[in-house]
Every structure is written in C-alpha cells, then in structure tokens.
GROMACS .gro file of C-alpha atoms in nm:
model
  199
    1MET     CA    1  -1.483  -0.851  -3.502
    2ASN     CA    2  -1.537  -1.203  -3.374
    3LYS     CA    3  -1.660  -1.281  -3.022
    4LEU     CA    4  -1.311  -1.359  -2.889
    5GLY     CA    5  -1.179  -1.031  -3.031
    6GLU     CA    6  -1.463  -0.840  -2.865
    7ILE     CA    7  -1.388  -1.004  -2.531
    8ARG     CA    8  -1.018  -0.920  -2.556
    9ASN     CA    9  -1.095  -0.563  -2.655
   10ALA     CA   10  -1.335  -0.529  -2.361
   11GLU     CA   11  -1.071  -0.670  -2.123
   12ARG     CA   12  -0.811  -0.423  -2.253
   13THR     CA   13  -1.052  -0.132  -2.213
   14ARG     CA   14  -1.146  -0.239  -1.861
   15LYS     CA   15  -0.779  -0.278  -1.770
   16SER     CA   16  -0.690   0.067  -1.903
   17ILE     CA   17  -0.977   0.218  -1.702
   18LEU     CA   18  -0.857   0.045  -1.383
   19GLU     CA   19  -0.499   0.166  -1.442
   20ALA     CA   20  -0.622   0.522  -1.497
   21ALA     CA   21  -0.845   0.496  -1.188
   22ARG     CA   22  -0.550   0.377  -0.980
   23GLU     CA   23  -0.349   0.686  -1.079
   24GLU     CA   24  -0.641   0.920  -1.014
   25PHE     CA   25  -0.751   0.770  -0.679
   26PHE     CA   26  -0.400   0.726  -0.543
   27GLN     CA   27  -0.300   1.082  -0.634
   28ARG     CA   28  -0.621   1.262  -0.536
   29GLY     CA   29  -0.797   1.034  -0.289
   30TYR     CA   30  -1.156   0.914  -0.318
   31SER     CA   31  -1.323   1.254  -0.278
   32GLY     CA   32  -1.082   1.436  -0.507
   33ALA     CA   33  -1.094   1.177  -0.787
   34ARG     CA   34  -1.317   1.260  -1.084
   35ILE     CA   35  -1.470   1.017  -1.333
   36GLU     CA   36  -1.401   1.272  -1.609
   37SER     CA   37  -1.030   1.273  -1.520
   38ILE     CA   38  -1.020   0.892  -1.514
   39ALA     CA   39  -1.182   0.884  -1.859
   40LYS     CA   40  -0.926   1.133  -1.989
   41ARG     CA   41  -0.634   0.935  -1.844
   42ALA     CA   42  -0.771   0.613  -1.995
   43GLY     CA   43  -0.844   0.777  -2.330
   44VAL     CA   44  -1.207   0.670  -2.324
   45ASN     CA   45  -1.548   0.833  -2.317
   46LYS     CA   46  -1.690   0.899  -1.969
   47GLN     CA   47  -2.004   0.697  -2.057
   48LEU     CA   48  -1.787   0.394  -2.131
   49ILE     CA   49  -1.670   0.388  -1.768
   50TYR     CA   50  -2.033   0.360  -1.656
   51HIS     CA   51  -2.075   0.073  -1.902
   52TYR     CA   52  -1.809  -0.126  -1.711
   53PHE     CA   53  -1.863   0.010  -1.357
   54LYS     CA   54  -2.184   0.113  -1.182
   55GLY     CA   55  -2.022   0.420  -1.030
   56LYS     CA   56  -1.736   0.561  -0.827
   57ASP     CA   57  -1.783   0.321  -0.534
   58GLN     CA   58  -1.755   0.012  -0.751
   59LEU     CA   59  -1.461   0.165  -0.936
   60ILE     CA   60  -1.259   0.239  -0.619
   61ASN     CA   61  -1.340  -0.109  -0.486
   62GLU     CA   62  -1.221  -0.283  -0.801
   63THR     CA   63  -0.920  -0.053  -0.832
   64ILE     CA   64  -0.791  -0.143  -0.485
   65ASP     CA   65  -0.880  -0.509  -0.533
   66ASP     CA   66  -0.690  -0.513  -0.865
   67PHE     CA   67  -0.389  -0.342  -0.707
   68LEU     CA   68  -0.368  -0.577  -0.408
   69THR     CA   69  -0.414  -0.894  -0.613
   70SER     CA   70  -0.145  -0.779  -0.858
   71MET     CA   71   0.112  -0.755  -0.578
   72PRO     CA   72   0.379  -1.028  -0.601
   73ALA     CA   73   0.308  -1.283  -0.326
   74GLY     CA   74   0.667  -1.263  -0.202
   75ASN     CA   75   0.611  -0.899  -0.103
   76LEU     CA   76   0.377  -1.011   0.175
   77VAL     CA   77   0.582  -1.298   0.318
   78LEU     CA   78   0.781  -1.175   0.617
   79PRO     CA   79   1.139  -1.291   0.681
   80ALA     CA   80   1.186  -1.578   0.926
   81ASN     CA   81   1.427  -1.369   1.132
   82PRO     CA   82   1.231  -1.090   1.310
   83VAL     CA   83   1.541  -0.867   1.303
   84GLN     CA   84   1.493  -0.837   0.925
   85ILE     CA   85   1.120  -0.753   0.924
   86ALA     CA   86   1.138  -0.373   0.962
   87GLU     CA   87   1.402  -0.342   0.692
   88PHE     CA   88   1.203  -0.577   0.465
   89ARG     CA   89   0.878  -0.383   0.508
   90TYR     CA   90   1.053  -0.048   0.457
   91ASN     CA   91   1.201  -0.170   0.128
   92ILE     CA   92   0.866  -0.310   0.008
   93ASN     CA   93   0.693   0.018   0.095
   94GLN     CA   94   0.950   0.218  -0.102
   95LYS     CA   95   0.954  -0.005  -0.408
   96TYR     CA   96   0.592  -0.109  -0.447
   97LEU     CA   97   0.353   0.072  -0.216
   98MET     CA   98   0.429   0.445  -0.224
   99ASP     CA   99   0.126   0.546  -0.430
  100PHE     CA  100  -0.102   0.320  -0.229
  101LEU     CA  101   0.033   0.458   0.099
  102LYS     CA  102  -0.048   0.809  -0.022
  103PHE     CA  103  -0.401   0.690  -0.090
  104THR     CA  104  -0.429   0.558   0.267
  105ALA     CA  105  -0.325   0.904   0.390
  106TRP     CA  106  -0.611   1.056   0.188
  107GLU     CA  107  -0.836   0.784   0.324
  108ALA     CA  108  -0.750   0.883   0.682
  109ILE     CA  109  -0.867   1.243   0.640
  110GLU     CA  110  -1.167   1.213   0.412
  111LYS     CA  111  -1.492   1.022   0.394
  112GLY     CA  112  -1.504   0.739   0.143
  113PRO     CA  113  -1.733   0.440   0.091
  114ASN     CA  114  -1.769   0.214   0.395
  115ASN     CA  115  -1.765  -0.107   0.191
  116LEU     CA  116  -1.418  -0.092   0.039
  117LYS     CA  117  -1.308  -0.443  -0.060
  118GLY     CA  118  -0.952  -0.336   0.000
  119VAL     CA  119  -1.016  -0.276   0.370
  120GLN     CA  120  -1.090  -0.646   0.428
  121GLN     CA  121  -0.786  -0.756   0.230
  122ARG     CA  122  -0.557  -0.509   0.407
  123GLU     CA  123  -0.691  -0.616   0.747
  124LYS     CA  124  -0.628  -0.978   0.653
  125ILE     CA  125  -0.267  -0.896   0.560
  126LEU     CA  126  -0.204  -0.699   0.879
  127GLN     CA  127  -0.365  -0.967   1.093
  128SER     CA  128  -0.135  -1.221   0.927
  129TYR     CA  129   0.157  -1.004   1.043
  130ASN     CA  130   0.015  -1.026   1.398
  131GLU     CA  131  -0.008  -1.404   1.370
  132ASP     CA  132   0.345  -1.422   1.233
  133MET     CA  133   0.476  -1.218   1.526
  134LYS     CA  134   0.284  -1.436   1.777
  135ALA     CA  135   0.429  -1.750   1.618
  136LYS     CA  136   0.779  -1.604   1.640
  137GLN     CA  137   0.711  -1.520   2.006
  138GLU     CA  138   0.613  -1.881   2.076
  139MET     CA  139   0.937  -1.990   1.908
  140GLY     CA  140   1.132  -1.768   2.150
  141LEU     CA  141   1.237  -1.517   1.882
  142VAL     CA  142   1.029  -1.233   2.026
  143PRO     CA  143   1.039  -1.123   2.393
  144LYS     CA  144   0.747  -1.268   2.592
  145ASP     CA  145   0.677  -0.939   2.771
  146ILE     CA  146   0.603  -0.740   2.452
  147ASP     CA  147   0.257  -0.744   2.295
  148PRO     CA  148   0.304  -0.879   1.938
  149THR     CA  149   0.021  -0.661   1.802
  150MET     CA  150   0.203  -0.351   1.933
  151ILE     CA  151   0.518  -0.468   1.753
  152THR     CA  152   0.320  -0.499   1.429
  153LEU     CA  153   0.182  -0.147   1.475
  154MET     CA  154   0.529  -0.013   1.552
  155MET     CA  155   0.668  -0.183   1.240
  156SER     CA  156   0.397  -0.019   1.030
  157SER     CA  157   0.469   0.322   1.182
  158ILE     CA  158   0.846   0.328   1.145
  159THR     CA  159   0.844   0.184   0.794
  160ILE     CA  160   0.577   0.422   0.660
  161TYR     CA  161   0.603   0.756   0.844
  162PRO     CA  162   0.927   0.891   0.688
  163LEU     CA  163   0.794   0.807   0.341
  164LEU     CA  164   0.454   0.972   0.387
  165TYR     CA  165   0.585   1.280   0.567
  166PRO     CA  166   0.897   1.384   0.375
  167ASP     CA  167   0.884   1.745   0.504
  168VAL     CA  168   0.892   1.632   0.868
  169THR     CA  169   1.166   1.382   0.788
  170ARG     CA  170   1.367   1.661   0.621
  171MET     CA  171   1.314   1.903   0.912
  172ILE     CA  172   1.433   1.646   1.166
  173THR     CA  173   1.717   1.480   0.978
  174GLY     CA  174   1.818   1.740   0.720
  175LEU     CA  175   1.777   1.468   0.456
  176ASP     CA  176   1.511   1.396   0.199
  177PRO     CA  177   1.366   1.044   0.235
  178GLU     CA  178   1.438   0.990  -0.135
  179GLU     CA  179   1.810   1.053  -0.088
  180PRO     CA  180   2.033   0.743  -0.082
  181GLU     CA  181   2.202   0.876   0.234
  182PHE     CA  182   1.872   0.886   0.423
  183LYS     CA  183   1.770   0.540   0.298
  184GLU     CA  184   2.102   0.397   0.410
  185LYS     CA  185   2.085   0.563   0.753
  186TRP     CA  186   1.721   0.469   0.813
  187THR     CA  187   1.778   0.109   0.706
  188HIS     CA  188   2.074   0.090   0.946
  189PHE     CA  189   1.861   0.242   1.224
  190LEU     CA  190   1.579  -0.007   1.163
  191ARG     CA  191   1.830  -0.291   1.191
  192GLN     CA  192   1.977  -0.146   1.515
  193ILE     CA  193   1.635  -0.106   1.678
  194SER     CA  194   1.527  -0.453   1.568
  195GLU     CA  195   1.846  -0.611   1.705
  196ARG     CA  196   1.774  -0.454   2.044
  197ILE     CA  197   1.411  -0.567   2.050
  198PHE     CA  198   1.473  -0.920   1.926
  199LYS     CA  199   1.809  -0.989   2.086
   0.00000   0.00000   0.00000
C-alpha cells in the first residue's frame, strides 16, 4: 500500500472509531461507556483504539468535538423573528440533537473529565444565543424588562425537557413526545407563548 493509501485507511479507521464512540458515549454516558464496546462497534481491535487515542478522556473530547463541528452551520443560526426561536430550537433538537441531549443528561448525573472540549464549544453557542437575544432587545423585539439570559435559559428548558423526559410528558399530556399529535400541539404552544412574550 502506498503512503496515500495508508493515510486514507488510517482516516477511515479513525472515523469509524469516532462514530462508534459517539454511539457508545451518547447511549451510556462517559462512565458507562467501555473501550471494549467501542472497539466492537467499530469492528476493530481494542489496542488499535489506543493507537489513535491516548485514552477515554481524549476519545470523549474528540467525539464531542467531531459531533459539534459536523453540525450544519444553519442549525445554530437563530431566526430573525424571536417569535420563531422556540419552535426552531425544538425542531433542531428533535431532528439533530436527540442523542447528544441524552448524553448531556448522563453528564448531569455522573462525573466525567473536567476538560471536555465540547463544554467550551457548547458554552460559546449558548452565549451566542444570549448575545442574539440582547441584540433583539436593543432592536425593540424583546421586552426591556425581561432578562435576555433568562429567556435563553427558558428556551433551552421548554425545547428540551419534553424530549428528555418522555415519561413525564406522557403522564401530564397523555401523549408520547414522538407522536405527531404531541409535536403539533407542543409546536403550537411554543408559538403561542412566544407571541405573548415578544408581542
């Protein structure tokens, strides 16, 4: 095999390991994830993972970094009209972020590495949402008497909670969050609430 072929083969192997790691970490969390399981998912020898990654900490870091950088840029650009933001974020969460959101739930209840690259990137994204809301407030699109950071936190809560806690959602509404009827009702509710806040 020539040098270029070796490089391509190494890139494919590394990519398959990262994809397998994403599945394992997002389903089981950092503590529950096992290198052996990642190797099995990727169809490689466990020792090969240590050839590409120093250990579990580096692997989780690169997995989250790879996931966030692979997100289409348009998924992070909020609508100009604040009335549409909650609905937009809810749709993005459903379509692209469900597995990652489950990982963040694991992250909230267990101890993982303190130096996750993903934490800085996620903070940067959420802070950009704060800045966006502040800018909209200065433009007169957001009420002056409401803290824009609290609006960002509220948006995160109402667009994530029903998806992460399907049992609670079912107990309260009688509907599964995966059902089209719930999605339609919740989207309508998000629009109603937003219209009242940003009238």
